[in-house]
Amino acid sequence: MTWVIDNLGLIWSLTLKHLAQCAVPIILGFLLALPVGWVAHRYTRVRGVVLSVVGVLYAIPSFGLFAVLASLFGIEYLSPTNLVVALTIYAVALMTRSVADAFDSVDDDARQAATAIGYSPVRRFFTVELPLAGPVLLAGLRVAAVSTVALATVGILIGVENLGYLFTNGSQRRIIAEVLAGVVAVGLMAWVFDLILVALGRVLLPWNTQAPRAARTRRVATA
Amino acid sequence: MNLFLEAFAWIFSPDRLEGDALSLPANIGLHLWYTLVSVLIAAVIAVPLGWWIGHTGRGRNVAVVISGMARAIPSLGLVILLVMLMGVALKGPAAIVAFVVLAIPSILAGAYSGIDAIDRRTLDAARAVGMNSWQVLLRVEVPLSLPLLIGGLRAAALQVVATVAIAAYVGLGGIGFFILQGIQTRRFDQILGASIVVVVLALAIDAVLALLQRVVTPAGVRIRLTQARAAAVATA
Protein backbone atom coordinates (compact mmCIF):
# COMPACT_ATOMS: atom_id res chain seq x y z
CA MET A 1 0.00 0.00 0.00
CA THR A 2 2.85 2.40 0.82
CA TRP A 3 4.28 1.71 -2.64
CA VAL A 4 1.02 2.84 -4.21
CA ILE A 5 0.85 6.02 -2.14
CA ASP A 6 4.48 6.86 -2.91
CA ASN A 7 3.98 6.32 -6.63
CA LEU A 8 0.54 7.79 -7.26
CA GLY A 9 2.03 10.24 -9.76
CA LEU A 10 3.55 7.43 -11.82
CA ILE A 11 0.35 5.38 -11.76
CA TRP A 12 -1.69 8.41 -12.83
CA SER A 13 0.57 9.28 -15.77
CA LEU A 14 0.61 5.64 -16.94
CA THR A 15 -3.19 5.56 -16.60
CA LEU A 16 -3.54 8.59 -18.89
CA LYS A 17 -1.27 6.98 -21.49
CA HIS A 18 -3.21 3.74 -21.23
CA LEU A 19 -6.49 5.59 -21.64
CA ALA A 20 -5.33 7.33 -24.82
CA GLN A 21 -4.00 4.06 -26.28
CA CYS A 22 -7.30 2.24 -25.65
CA ALA A 23 -9.92 4.82 -26.61
CA VAL A 24 -8.90 5.03 -30.27
CA PRO A 25 -8.90 1.23 -30.94
CA ILE A 26 -12.29 0.78 -29.27
CA ILE A 27 -13.96 3.52 -31.34
CA LEU A 28 -12.12 2.71 -34.58
CA GLY A 29 -12.64 -1.04 -34.10
CA PHE A 30 -16.38 -0.50 -33.71
CA LEU A 31 -16.60 1.68 -36.83
CA LEU A 32 -14.68 -0.94 -38.85
CA ALA A 33 -16.53 -3.96 -37.45
CA LEU A 34 -19.90 -2.39 -38.28
CA PRO A 35 -19.70 -2.77 -42.10
CA VAL A 36 -17.81 -6.10 -41.94
CA GLY A 37 -20.33 -7.58 -39.51
CA TRP A 38 -23.20 -6.22 -41.58
CA VAL A 39 -21.83 -7.96 -44.69
CA ALA A 40 -21.57 -11.21 -42.69
CA HIS A 41 -25.19 -10.76 -41.61
CA ARG A 42 -26.55 -9.80 -45.03
CA TYR A 43 -24.75 -12.31 -47.25
CA THR A 44 -25.16 -15.76 -45.74
CA ARG A 45 -22.72 -17.25 -48.22
CA VAL A 46 -19.71 -15.22 -47.03
CA ARG A 47 -20.73 -15.28 -43.37
CA GLY A 48 -18.73 -18.39 -42.49
CA VAL A 49 -15.62 -17.18 -44.29
CA VAL A 50 -15.73 -13.67 -42.82
CA LEU A 51 -16.30 -14.91 -39.28
CA SER A 52 -13.53 -17.52 -39.42
CA VAL A 53 -10.99 -15.10 -40.91
CA VAL A 54 -11.85 -12.65 -38.16
CA GLY A 55 -11.61 -15.45 -35.56
CA VAL A 56 -8.09 -16.29 -36.71
CA LEU A 57 -7.03 -12.64 -36.33
CA TYR A 58 -7.69 -13.03 -32.64
CA ALA A 59 -5.35 -16.03 -32.43
CA ILE A 60 -2.30 -14.01 -33.48
CA PRO A 61 -0.16 -13.61 -30.37
CA SER A 62 -0.40 -9.94 -29.46
CA PHE A 63 3.20 -8.99 -28.99
CA GLY A 64 4.18 -10.84 -32.17
CA LEU A 65 1.60 -8.74 -34.02
CA PHE A 66 2.84 -5.48 -32.50
CA ALA A 67 6.37 -6.22 -33.64
CA VAL A 68 5.44 -7.44 -37.11
CA LEU A 69 3.25 -4.38 -37.76
CA ALA A 70 6.23 -2.21 -36.98
CA SER A 71 8.31 -3.76 -39.74
CA LEU A 72 5.45 -4.20 -42.23
CA PHE A 73 4.19 -0.62 -42.17
CA GLY A 74 7.43 1.07 -41.26
CA ILE A 75 5.99 2.45 -38.05
CA GLU A 76 8.55 3.48 -35.48
CA TYR A 77 9.25 0.36 -33.43
CA LEU A 78 8.53 1.85 -30.01
CA SER A 79 5.72 4.09 -31.22
CA PRO A 80 2.30 3.72 -29.57
CA THR A 81 0.83 3.73 -33.13
CA ASN A 82 1.97 0.12 -33.32
CA LEU A 83 -0.06 -0.80 -30.31
CA VAL A 84 -3.08 1.21 -31.43
CA VAL A 85 -3.15 -0.50 -34.85
CA ALA A 86 -2.80 -3.96 -33.29
CA LEU A 87 -5.49 -3.29 -30.67
CA THR A 88 -7.81 -2.03 -33.42
CA ILE A 89 -7.33 -5.31 -35.28
CA TYR A 90 -8.23 -7.26 -32.13
CA ALA A 91 -11.25 -5.05 -31.48
CA VAL A 92 -12.52 -5.72 -35.01
CA ALA A 93 -11.89 -9.44 -34.47
CA LEU A 94 -13.91 -9.36 -31.24
CA MET A 95 -16.80 -7.23 -32.46
CA THR A 96 -17.51 -8.50 -35.97
CA ARG A 97 -19.37 -11.60 -34.78
CA SER A 98 -21.53 -9.64 -32.36
CA VAL A 99 -22.31 -7.04 -35.05
CA ALA A 100 -23.51 -9.85 -37.33
CA ASP A 101 -25.55 -11.31 -34.46
CA ALA A 102 -26.93 -7.86 -33.66
CA PHE A 103 -28.34 -7.36 -37.16
CA ASP A 104 -29.62 -10.96 -37.09
CA SER A 105 -31.55 -10.08 -33.94
CA VAL A 106 -33.60 -7.41 -35.74
CA ASP A 107 -37.10 -8.71 -36.27
CA ASP A 108 -37.73 -9.40 -39.94
CA ASP A 109 -41.28 -8.06 -39.63
CA ALA A 110 -39.90 -4.66 -38.65
CA ARG A 111 -37.58 -4.73 -41.64
CA GLN A 112 -40.36 -5.64 -44.05
CA ALA A 113 -42.73 -3.10 -42.54
CA ALA A 114 -40.13 -0.38 -43.18
CA THR A 115 -39.77 -1.50 -46.79
CA ALA A 116 -43.53 -1.65 -47.20
CA ILE A 117 -44.06 1.95 -46.13
CA GLY A 118 -41.42 3.02 -48.64
CA TYR A 119 -38.13 3.32 -46.79
CA SER A 120 -35.08 3.20 -49.02
CA PRO A 121 -32.48 0.58 -47.99
CA VAL A 122 -30.14 3.27 -46.65
CA ARG A 123 -32.85 5.00 -44.64
CA ARG A 124 -34.09 1.63 -43.39
CA PHE A 125 -30.59 0.76 -42.25
CA PHE A 126 -30.06 3.96 -40.27
CA THR A 127 -33.54 4.48 -38.84
CA VAL A 128 -34.77 0.90 -38.31
CA GLU A 129 -32.06 -1.75 -38.36
CA LEU A 130 -29.27 0.10 -36.59
CA PRO A 131 -31.39 1.29 -33.64
CA LEU A 132 -33.01 -2.13 -33.22
CA ALA A 133 -29.62 -3.83 -33.37
CA GLY A 134 -28.42 -1.39 -30.70
CA PRO A 135 -28.74 -3.54 -27.58
CA VAL A 136 -26.73 -6.46 -28.98
CA LEU A 137 -24.22 -4.04 -30.56
CA LEU A 138 -23.75 -2.47 -27.15
CA ALA A 139 -23.18 -5.88 -25.53
CA GLY A 140 -20.45 -6.66 -28.07
CA LEU A 141 -18.89 -3.23 -27.67
CA ARG A 142 -18.70 -3.70 -23.90
CA VAL A 143 -16.86 -7.01 -24.21
CA ALA A 144 -14.45 -5.53 -26.75
CA ALA A 145 -13.79 -2.43 -24.62
CA VAL A 146 -12.97 -4.41 -21.49
CA SER A 147 -10.75 -6.84 -23.40
CA THR A 148 -8.90 -3.99 -25.14
CA VAL A 149 -8.07 -2.30 -21.85
CA ALA A 150 -6.66 -5.57 -20.49
CA LEU A 151 -4.81 -6.49 -23.70
CA ALA A 152 -3.09 -3.11 -24.07
CA THR A 153 -0.76 -3.98 -21.19
CA VAL A 154 1.11 -6.42 -23.46
CA GLY A 155 2.41 -3.32 -25.27
CA ILE A 156 5.10 -3.02 -22.61
CA LEU A 157 6.79 -6.13 -24.05
CA ILE A 158 7.67 -4.10 -27.16
CA GLY A 159 8.48 -1.08 -25.05
CA VAL A 160 5.27 0.99 -25.32
CA GLU A 161 4.65 2.47 -21.90
CA ASN A 162 1.26 2.14 -20.25
CA LEU A 163 -0.07 0.40 -17.13
CA GLY A 164 1.76 -2.73 -18.31
CA TYR A 165 4.95 -0.98 -17.18
CA LEU A 166 3.93 -1.74 -13.60
CA PHE A 167 3.97 -5.48 -14.40
CA THR A 168 7.44 -5.71 -15.94
CA ASN A 169 8.98 -3.13 -13.61
CA GLY A 170 7.38 -4.75 -10.56
CA SER A 171 8.59 -8.15 -11.71
CA GLN A 172 12.17 -6.97 -12.19
CA ARG A 173 12.23 -5.14 -8.85
CA ARG A 174 10.30 -7.88 -7.01
CA ILE A 175 7.61 -5.47 -5.75
CA ILE A 176 4.37 -7.44 -5.52
CA ALA A 177 2.41 -4.30 -4.61
CA GLU A 178 3.45 -2.68 -7.89
CA VAL A 179 2.21 -5.60 -10.02
CA LEU A 180 -0.99 -5.81 -8.00
CA ALA A 181 -1.52 -2.06 -8.37
CA GLY A 182 -1.23 -2.51 -12.13
CA VAL A 183 -3.80 -5.31 -12.22
CA VAL A 184 -6.21 -3.29 -10.05
CA ALA A 185 -5.70 -0.11 -12.11
CA VAL A 186 -6.42 -1.98 -15.35
CA GLY A 187 -9.51 -3.55 -13.79
CA LEU A 188 -10.74 -0.15 -12.61
CA MET A 189 -10.20 1.43 -16.01
CA ALA A 190 -12.06 -1.42 -17.71
CA TRP A 191 -14.88 -0.92 -15.23
CA VAL A 192 -15.02 2.84 -15.92
CA PHE A 193 -15.10 2.21 -19.70
CA ASP A 194 -17.92 -0.25 -19.13
CA LEU A 195 -19.88 2.24 -17.01
CA ILE A 196 -19.48 4.90 -19.70
CA LEU A 197 -20.77 2.51 -22.35
CA VAL A 198 -23.74 1.49 -20.21
CA ALA A 199 -24.56 5.15 -19.59
CA LEU A 200 -24.24 5.90 -23.32
CA GLY A 201 -26.58 2.98 -23.94
CA ARG A 202 -29.14 4.44 -21.53
CA VAL A 203 -29.04 7.76 -23.34
CA LEU A 204 -28.89 6.52 -26.93
CA LEU A 205 -31.14 3.48 -26.54
CA PRO A 206 -33.91 4.65 -24.18
CA TRP A 207 -36.17 1.82 -25.43
CA ASN A 208 -33.63 -0.73 -24.17
CA THR A 209 -35.06 -1.14 -20.66
CA GLN A 210 -36.35 -4.70 -20.93
CA ALA A 211 -34.47 -5.65 -24.05
CA PRO A 212 -31.08 -6.88 -22.81
CA ARG A 213 -32.41 -10.18 -21.53
CA ALA A 214 -34.43 -10.87 -24.68
CA ALA A 215 -31.57 -9.76 -26.90
CA ARG A 216 -29.19 -12.02 -25.07
CA THR A 217 -31.34 -15.11 -25.49
CA ARG A 218 -31.92 -14.27 -29.12
CA ARG A 219 -28.21 -13.80 -29.68
CA VAL A 220 -27.54 -17.14 -28.04
CA ALA A 221 -30.15 -18.81 -30.21
CA THR A 222 -28.51 -17.57 -33.40
CA ALA A 223 -24.91 -18.15 -32.27
CA MET B 1 6.04 -10.13 -48.82
CA ASN B 2 9.79 -10.51 -48.49
CA LEU B 3 9.44 -10.63 -44.73
CA PHE B 4 6.99 -13.51 -45.04
CA LEU B 5 9.48 -15.48 -47.12
CA GLU B 6 12.17 -14.83 -44.52
CA ALA B 7 9.74 -15.91 -41.79
CA PHE B 8 9.07 -19.22 -43.53
CA ALA B 9 12.80 -19.65 -44.09
CA TRP B 10 13.21 -19.18 -40.34
CA ILE B 11 10.53 -21.78 -39.54
CA PHE B 12 11.97 -24.42 -41.86
CA SER B 13 15.63 -23.76 -41.17
CA PRO B 14 17.47 -26.88 -39.89
CA ASP B 15 18.70 -24.72 -37.00
CA ARG B 16 15.19 -24.91 -35.52
CA LEU B 17 15.74 -28.59 -34.70
CA GLU B 18 18.90 -27.98 -32.71
CA GLY B 19 19.39 -27.54 -28.99
CA ASP B 20 16.82 -29.94 -27.49
CA ALA B 21 14.83 -27.65 -25.14
CA LEU B 22 15.54 -24.70 -27.46
CA SER B 23 14.29 -26.44 -30.59
CA LEU B 24 11.06 -25.33 -32.27
CA PRO B 25 9.31 -28.75 -32.02
CA ALA B 26 10.04 -28.99 -28.29
CA ASN B 27 8.57 -25.54 -27.71
CA ILE B 28 5.55 -26.29 -29.88
CA GLY B 29 4.97 -29.35 -27.70
CA LEU B 30 5.31 -27.26 -24.55
CA HIS B 31 2.95 -24.61 -25.96
CA LEU B 32 0.34 -27.26 -26.79
CA TRP B 33 0.76 -28.85 -23.37
CA TYR B 34 0.05 -25.56 -21.53
CA THR B 35 -2.94 -24.90 -23.77
CA LEU B 36 -4.49 -28.35 -23.35
CA VAL B 37 -3.97 -28.54 -19.59
CA SER B 38 -5.38 -25.03 -19.06
CA VAL B 39 -8.46 -25.54 -21.23
CA LEU B 40 -9.14 -28.95 -19.66
CA ILE B 41 -8.91 -27.63 -16.09
CA ALA B 42 -11.11 -24.68 -17.04
CA ALA B 43 -13.64 -27.07 -18.59
CA VAL B 44 -13.70 -29.28 -15.48
CA ILE B 45 -14.57 -26.18 -13.42
CA ALA B 46 -16.82 -24.30 -15.83
CA VAL B 47 -18.87 -27.03 -17.54
CA PRO B 48 -20.62 -28.50 -14.47
CA LEU B 49 -21.13 -24.97 -13.11
CA GLY B 50 -22.56 -23.81 -16.44
CA TRP B 51 -24.88 -26.78 -16.69
CA TRP B 52 -26.06 -26.16 -13.14
CA ILE B 53 -26.77 -22.50 -13.98
CA GLY B 54 -28.53 -23.44 -17.20
CA HIS B 55 -30.53 -26.26 -15.61
CA THR B 56 -31.69 -24.41 -12.51
CA GLY B 57 -31.77 -20.95 -14.05
CA ARG B 58 -30.08 -19.74 -10.86
CA GLY B 59 -26.93 -17.64 -10.60
CA ARG B 60 -26.90 -16.44 -14.18
CA ASN B 61 -26.42 -12.80 -13.23
CA VAL B 62 -23.55 -13.72 -10.92
CA ALA B 63 -21.94 -15.70 -13.75
CA VAL B 64 -22.28 -12.76 -16.14
CA VAL B 65 -20.71 -10.36 -13.65
CA ILE B 66 -17.83 -12.73 -12.79
CA SER B 67 -17.17 -13.43 -16.49
CA GLY B 68 -17.05 -9.71 -17.17
CA MET B 69 -14.60 -9.21 -14.31
CA ALA B 70 -12.40 -12.08 -15.50
CA ARG B 71 -12.18 -10.43 -18.94
CA ALA B 72 -10.85 -7.26 -17.35
CA ILE B 73 -7.88 -9.03 -15.76
CA PRO B 74 -4.74 -8.52 -17.85
CA SER B 75 -3.18 -11.96 -18.40
CA LEU B 76 0.38 -10.64 -18.40
CA GLY B 77 -0.12 -9.01 -15.03
CA LEU B 78 -1.86 -12.05 -13.57
CA VAL B 79 0.90 -14.43 -14.73
CA ILE B 80 3.60 -12.20 -13.24
CA LEU B 81 1.65 -11.67 -10.02
CA LEU B 82 0.97 -15.39 -9.52
CA VAL B 83 4.57 -16.34 -10.24
CA MET B 84 5.70 -13.83 -7.60
CA LEU B 85 3.14 -15.05 -5.08
CA MET B 86 3.62 -18.80 -5.64
CA GLY B 87 7.38 -18.64 -6.12
CA VAL B 88 9.56 -19.19 -9.16
CA ALA B 89 9.66 -22.96 -8.47
CA LEU B 90 5.93 -23.10 -9.17
CA LYS B 91 5.90 -20.78 -12.18
CA GLY B 92 4.39 -23.50 -14.41
CA PRO B 93 1.31 -24.03 -12.22
CA ALA B 94 1.10 -20.27 -11.61
CA ALA B 95 0.89 -19.58 -15.35
CA ILE B 96 -1.66 -22.34 -15.81
CA VAL B 97 -3.88 -20.78 -13.11
CA ALA B 98 -3.80 -17.51 -15.07
CA PHE B 99 -4.73 -19.27 -18.33
CA VAL B 100 -7.55 -21.13 -16.57
CA VAL B 101 -8.95 -17.79 -15.38
CA LEU B 102 -8.75 -16.60 -18.99
CA ALA B 103 -10.54 -19.67 -20.38
CA ILE B 104 -13.37 -19.97 -17.86
CA PRO B 105 -15.71 -17.14 -19.06
CA SER B 106 -16.09 -18.45 -22.63
CA ILE B 107 -16.61 -22.06 -21.53
CA LEU B 108 -19.06 -21.07 -18.79
CA ALA B 109 -21.06 -18.95 -21.22
CA GLY B 110 -21.08 -21.79 -23.76
CA ALA B 111 -22.33 -24.27 -21.15
CA TYR B 112 -25.23 -22.24 -19.78
CA SER B 113 -26.27 -20.51 -22.98
CA GLY B 114 -26.40 -23.93 -24.67
CA ILE B 115 -29.09 -24.96 -22.22
CA ASP B 116 -30.76 -21.52 -22.36
CA ALA B 117 -31.17 -21.84 -26.11
CA ILE B 118 -33.20 -25.06 -25.91
CA ASP B 119 -36.86 -24.70 -26.83
CA ARG B 120 -38.87 -24.69 -23.57
CA ARG B 121 -41.44 -27.02 -25.17
CA THR B 122 -38.76 -29.68 -25.59
CA LEU B 123 -38.06 -29.58 -21.85
CA ASP B 124 -41.77 -29.61 -21.02
CA ALA B 125 -42.16 -32.66 -23.26
CA ALA B 126 -39.26 -34.40 -21.51
CA ARG B 127 -40.94 -33.80 -18.15
CA ALA B 128 -44.32 -34.81 -19.50
CA VAL B 129 -43.04 -38.25 -20.51
CA GLY B 130 -41.93 -38.72 -16.90
CA MET B 131 -38.23 -37.85 -16.87
CA ASN B 132 -36.87 -36.68 -13.55
CA SER B 133 -34.61 -33.66 -13.19
CA TRP B 134 -31.39 -35.65 -13.73
CA GLN B 135 -32.76 -37.41 -16.79
CA VAL B 136 -33.84 -34.09 -18.29
CA LEU B 137 -30.36 -32.72 -17.69
CA LEU B 138 -28.34 -35.69 -18.94
CA ARG B 139 -30.55 -36.98 -21.76
CA VAL B 140 -32.06 -33.78 -23.12
CA GLU B 141 -30.30 -30.61 -22.02
CA VAL B 142 -26.70 -31.81 -22.22
CA PRO B 143 -26.89 -33.40 -25.70
CA LEU B 144 -28.82 -30.44 -27.14
CA SER B 145 -26.43 -27.92 -25.61
CA LEU B 146 -23.20 -29.57 -26.81
CA PRO B 147 -22.79 -27.54 -30.03
CA LEU B 148 -22.83 -24.22 -28.15
CA LEU B 149 -20.63 -25.64 -25.38
CA ILE B 150 -18.00 -26.64 -27.92
CA GLY B 151 -18.37 -23.20 -29.48
CA GLY B 152 -17.37 -21.83 -26.08
CA LEU B 153 -14.45 -24.26 -25.90
CA ARG B 154 -13.29 -23.10 -29.34
CA ALA B 155 -13.29 -19.47 -28.24
CA ALA B 156 -11.43 -20.35 -25.04
CA ALA B 157 -8.82 -22.47 -26.84
CA LEU B 158 -8.13 -19.67 -29.34
CA GLN B 159 -7.65 -17.16 -26.55
CA VAL B 160 -5.41 -19.44 -24.50
CA VAL B 161 -3.22 -20.56 -27.40
CA ALA B 162 -2.49 -16.92 -28.25
CA THR B 163 -1.96 -15.93 -24.63
CA VAL B 164 0.36 -18.81 -23.70
CA ALA B 165 2.94 -16.92 -25.76
CA ILE B 166 3.10 -14.49 -22.82
CA ALA B 167 4.39 -17.31 -20.60
CA ALA B 168 7.80 -16.77 -22.18
CA TYR B 169 8.14 -13.55 -20.22
CA VAL B 170 8.38 -15.46 -16.94
CA GLY B 171 10.76 -17.98 -18.53
CA LEU B 172 8.35 -20.81 -19.26
CA GLY B 173 9.32 -21.37 -22.89
CA GLY B 174 6.74 -22.20 -25.52
CA ILE B 175 6.61 -20.46 -28.88
CA GLY B 176 6.51 -17.07 -27.18
CA PHE B 177 10.17 -17.64 -26.27
CA PHE B 178 11.14 -17.11 -29.93
CA ILE B 179 8.93 -14.02 -30.24
CA LEU B 180 10.39 -12.44 -27.11
CA GLN B 181 13.94 -13.31 -28.17
CA GLY B 182 13.20 -11.89 -31.62
CA ILE B 183 11.92 -8.63 -30.10
CA GLN B 184 15.05 -8.30 -27.97
CA THR B 185 17.38 -8.98 -30.92
CA ARG B 186 15.16 -7.21 -33.52
CA ARG B 187 14.93 -10.34 -35.68
CA PHE B 188 11.65 -9.71 -37.50
CA ASP B 189 11.83 -12.98 -39.49
CA GLN B 190 11.95 -14.84 -36.18
CA ILE B 191 9.08 -12.81 -34.64
CA LEU B 192 6.85 -13.31 -37.67
CA GLY B 193 7.88 -16.96 -38.11
CA ALA B 194 7.06 -17.82 -34.51
CA SER B 195 3.76 -15.86 -34.70
CA ILE B 196 2.83 -17.85 -37.82
CA VAL B 197 3.51 -21.08 -35.94
CA VAL B 198 1.13 -19.96 -33.16
CA VAL B 199 -1.57 -19.09 -35.71
CA VAL B 200 -1.18 -22.46 -37.46
CA LEU B 201 -1.44 -24.17 -34.08
CA ALA B 202 -4.60 -22.17 -33.31
CA LEU B 203 -6.09 -23.08 -36.70
CA ALA B 204 -5.36 -26.77 -36.11
CA ILE B 205 -6.96 -26.76 -32.66
CA ASP B 206 -9.95 -24.82 -34.00
CA ALA B 207 -10.37 -27.27 -36.90
CA VAL B 208 -10.34 -30.28 -34.55
CA LEU B 209 -12.95 -28.66 -32.29
CA ALA B 210 -15.07 -27.59 -35.28
CA LEU B 211 -15.09 -31.21 -36.43
CA LEU B 212 -16.05 -32.32 -32.92
CA GLN B 213 -18.83 -29.71 -32.91
CA ARG B 214 -20.21 -31.21 -36.11
CA VAL B 215 -19.97 -34.76 -34.76
CA VAL B 216 -21.74 -34.05 -31.46
CA THR B 217 -24.59 -32.02 -33.00
CA PRO B 218 -27.62 -34.31 -32.65
CA ALA B 219 -29.07 -35.32 -36.03
CA GLY B 220 -32.44 -33.68 -35.29
CA VAL B 221 -30.80 -30.37 -34.37
CA ARG B 222 -28.73 -30.44 -37.55
CA ILE B 223 -31.86 -30.80 -39.68
CA ARG B 224 -33.53 -27.97 -37.79
CA LEU B 225 -30.46 -25.77 -38.25
CA THR B 226 -30.38 -26.44 -41.99
CA GLN B 227 -34.07 -25.65 -42.23
CA ALA B 228 -33.60 -22.45 -40.25
CA ARG B 229 -30.76 -21.46 -42.53
CA ALA B 230 -32.84 -22.20 -45.61
CA ALA B 231 -35.67 -20.14 -44.17
CA ALA B 232 -33.26 -17.32 -43.46
CA VAL B 233 -32.00 -17.41 -47.03
CA ALA B 234 -35.54 -17.45 -48.37
CA THR B 235 -36.58 -14.36 -46.43
CA ALA B 236 -33.34 -12.47 -46.96
Coordinates of C-alpha atoms in Angstrom, one line a residue, chain A residues 13-214:
Chain A
S13 CA 0.6 9.3 -15.8
L14 CA 0.6 5.6 -16.9
T15 CA -3.2 5.6 -16.6
L16 CA -3.5 8.6 -18.9
K17 CA -1.3 7.0 -21.5
H18 CA -3.2 3.7 -21.2
L19 CA -6.5 5.6 -21.6
A20 CA -5.3 7.3 -24.8
Q21 CA -4.0 4.1 -26.3
C22 CA -7.3 2.2 -25.6
A23 CA -9.9 4.8 -26.6
V24 CA -8.9 5.0 -30.3
P25 CA -8.9 1.2 -30.9
I26 CA -12.3 0.8 -29.3
I27 CA -14.0 3.5 -31.3
L28 CA -12.1 2.7 -34.6
G29 CA -12.6 -1.0 -34.1
F30 CA -16.4 -0.5 -33.7
L31 CA -16.6 1.7 -36.8
L32 CA -14.7 -0.9 -38.8
A33 CA -16.5 -4.0 -37.5
L34 CA -19.9 -2.4 -38.3
P35 CA -19.7 -2.8 -42.1
V36 CA -17.8 -6.1 -41.9
G37 CA -20.3 -7.6 -39.5
W38 CA -23.2 -6.2 -41.6
V39 CA -21.8 -8.0 -44.7
A40 CA -21.6 -11.2 -42.7
H41 CA -25.2 -10.8 -41.6
R42 CA -26.5 -9.8 -45.0
Y43 CA -24.8 -12.3 -47.3
T44 CA -25.2 -15.8 -45.7
R45 CA -22.7 -17.2 -48.2
V46 CA -19.7 -15.2 -47.0
R47 CA -20.7 -15.3 -43.4
G48 CA -18.7 -18.4 -42.5
V49 CA -15.6 -17.2 -44.3
V50 CA -15.7 -13.7 -42.8
L51 CA -16.3 -14.9 -39.3
S52 CA -13.5 -17.5 -39.4
V53 CA -11.0 -15.1 -40.9
V54 CA -11.9 -12.7 -38.2
G55 CA -11.6 -15.4 -35.6
V56 CA -8.1 -16.3 -36.7
L57 CA -7.0 -12.6 -36.3
Y58 CA -7.7 -13.0 -32.6
A59 CA -5.4 -16.0 -32.4
I60 CA -2.3 -14.0 -33.5
P61 CA -0.2 -13.6 -30.4
S62 CA -0.4 -9.9 -29.5
F63 CA 3.2 -9.0 -29.0
G64 CA 4.2 -10.8 -32.2
L65 CA 1.6 -8.7 -34.0
F66 CA 2.8 -5.5 -32.5
A67 CA 6.4 -6.2 -33.6
V68 CA 5.4 -7.4 -37.1
L69 CA 3.3 -4.4 -37.8
A70 CA 6.2 -2.2 -37.0
S71 CA 8.3 -3.8 -39.7
L72 CA 5.4 -4.2 -42.2
F73 CA 4.2 -0.6 -42.2
G74 CA 7.4 1.1 -41.3
I75 CA 6.0 2.4 -38.0
E76 CA 8.5 3.5 -35.5
Y77 CA 9.2 0.4 -33.4
L78 CA 8.5 1.9 -30.0
S79 CA 5.7 4.1 -31.2
P80 CA 2.3 3.7 -29.6
T81 CA 0.8 3.7 -33.1
N82 CA 2.0 0.1 -33.3
L83 CA -0.1 -0.8 -30.3
V84 CA -3.1 1.2 -31.4
V85 CA -3.2 -0.5 -34.8
A86 CA -2.8 -4.0 -33.3
L87 CA -5.5 -3.3 -30.7
T88 CA -7.8 -2.0 -33.4
I89 CA -7.3 -5.3 -35.3
Y90 CA -8.2 -7.3 -32.1
A91 CA -11.2 -5.1 -31.5
V92 CA -12.5 -5.7 -35.0
A93 CA -11.9 -9.4 -34.5
L94 CA -13.9 -9.4 -31.2
M95 CA -16.8 -7.2 -32.5
T96 CA -17.5 -8.5 -36.0
R97 CA -19.4 -11.6 -34.8
S98 CA -21.5 -9.6 -32.4
V99 CA -22.3 -7.0 -35.1
A100 CA -23.5 -9.9 -37.3
D101 CA -25.6 -11.3 -34.5
A102 CA -26.9 -7.9 -33.7
F103 CA -28.3 -7.4 -37.2
D104 CA -29.6 -11.0 -37.1
S105 CA -31.6 -10.1 -33.9
V106 CA -33.6 -7.4 -35.7
D107 CA -37.1 -8.7 -36.3
D108 CA -37.7 -9.4 -39.9
D109 CA -41.3 -8.1 -39.6
A110 CA -39.9 -4.7 -38.6
R111 CA -37.6 -4.7 -41.6
Q112 CA -40.4 -5.6 -44.0
A113 CA -42.7 -3.1 -42.5
A114 CA -40.1 -0.4 -43.2
T115 CA -39.8 -1.5 -46.8
A116 CA -43.5 -1.6 -47.2
I117 CA -44.1 2.0 -46.1
G118 CA -41.4 3.0 -48.6
Y119 CA -38.1 3.3 -46.8
S120 CA -35.1 3.2 -49.0
P121 CA -32.5 0.6 -48.0
V122 CA -30.1 3.3 -46.7
R123 CA -32.8 5.0 -44.6
R124 CA -34.1 1.6 -43.4
F125 CA -30.6 0.8 -42.2
F126 CA -30.1 4.0 -40.3
T127 CA -33.5 4.5 -38.8
V128 CA -34.8 0.9 -38.3
E129 CA -32.1 -1.8 -38.4
L130 CA -29.3 0.1 -36.6
P131 CA -31.4 1.3 -33.6
L132 CA -33.0 -2.1 -33.2
A133 CA -29.6 -3.8 -33.4
G134 CA -28.4 -1.4 -30.7
P135 CA -28.7 -3.5 -27.6
V136 CA -26.7 -6.5 -29.0
L137 CA -24.2 -4.0 -30.6
L138 CA -23.7 -2.5 -27.1
A139 CA -23.2 -5.9 -25.5
G140 CA -20.5 -6.7 -28.1
L141 CA -18.9 -3.2 -27.7
R142 CA -18.7 -3.7 -23.9
V143 CA -16.9 -7.0 -24.2
A144 CA -14.4 -5.5 -26.7
A145 CA -13.8 -2.4 -24.6
V146 CA -13.0 -4.4 -21.5
S147 CA -10.7 -6.8 -23.4
T148 CA -8.9 -4.0 -25.1
V149 CA -8.1 -2.3 -21.9
A150 CA -6.7 -5.6 -20.5
L151 CA -4.8 -6.5 -23.7
A152 CA -3.1 -3.1 -24.1
T153 CA -0.8 -4.0 -21.2
V154 CA 1.1 -6.4 -23.5
G155 CA 2.4 -3.3 -25.3
I156 CA 5.1 -3.0 -22.6
L157 CA 6.8 -6.1 -24.0
I158 CA 7.7 -4.1 -27.2
G159 CA 8.5 -1.1 -25.0
V160 CA 5.3 1.0 -25.3
E161 CA 4.7 2.5 -21.9
N162 CA 1.3 2.1 -20.3
L163 CA -0.1 0.4 -17.1
G164 CA 1.8 -2.7 -18.3
Y165 CA 5.0 -1.0 -17.2
L166 CA 3.9 -1.7 -13.6
F167 CA 4.0 -5.5 -14.4
T168 CA 7.4 -5.7 -15.9
N169 CA 9.0 -3.1 -13.6
G170 CA 7.4 -4.8 -10.6
S171 CA 8.6 -8.2 -11.7
Q172 CA 12.2 -7.0 -12.2
R173 CA 12.2 -5.1 -8.9
R174 CA 10.3 -7.9 -7.0
I175 CA 7.6 -5.5 -5.7
I176 CA 4.4 -7.4 -5.5
A177 CA 2.4 -4.3 -4.6
E178 CA 3.5 -2.7 -7.9
V179 CA 2.2 -5.6 -10.0
L180 CA -1.0 -5.8 -8.0
A181 CA -1.5 -2.1 -8.4
G182 CA -1.2 -2.5 -12.1
V183 CA -3.8 -5.3 -12.2
V184 CA -6.2 -3.3 -10.1
A185 CA -5.7 -0.1 -12.1
V186 CA -6.4 -2.0 -15.4
G187 CA -9.5 -3.5 -13.8
L188 CA -10.7 -0.1 -12.6
M189 CA -10.2 1.4 -16.0
A190 CA -12.1 -1.4 -17.7
W191 CA -14.9 -0.9 -15.2
V192 CA -15.0 2.8 -15.9
F193 CA -15.1 2.2 -19.7
D194 CA -17.9 -0.3 -19.1
L195 CA -19.9 2.2 -17.0
I196 CA -19.5 4.9 -19.7
L197 CA -20.8 2.5 -22.4
V198 CA -23.7 1.5 -20.2
A199 CA -24.6 5.2 -19.6
L200 CA -24.2 5.9 -23.3
G201 CA -26.6 3.0 -23.9
R202 CA -29.1 4.4 -21.5
V203 CA -29.0 7.8 -23.3
L204 CA -28.9 6.5 -26.9
L205 CA -31.1 3.5 -26.5
P206 CA -33.9 4.6 -24.2
W207 CA -36.2 1.8 -25.4
N208 CA -33.6 -0.7 -24.2
T209 CA -35.1 -1.1 -20.7
Q210 CA -36.3 -4.7 -20.9
A211 CA -34.5 -5.7 -24.1
P212 CA -31.1 -6.9 -22.8
R213 CA -32.4 -10.2 -21.5
A214 CA -34.4 -10.9 -24.7

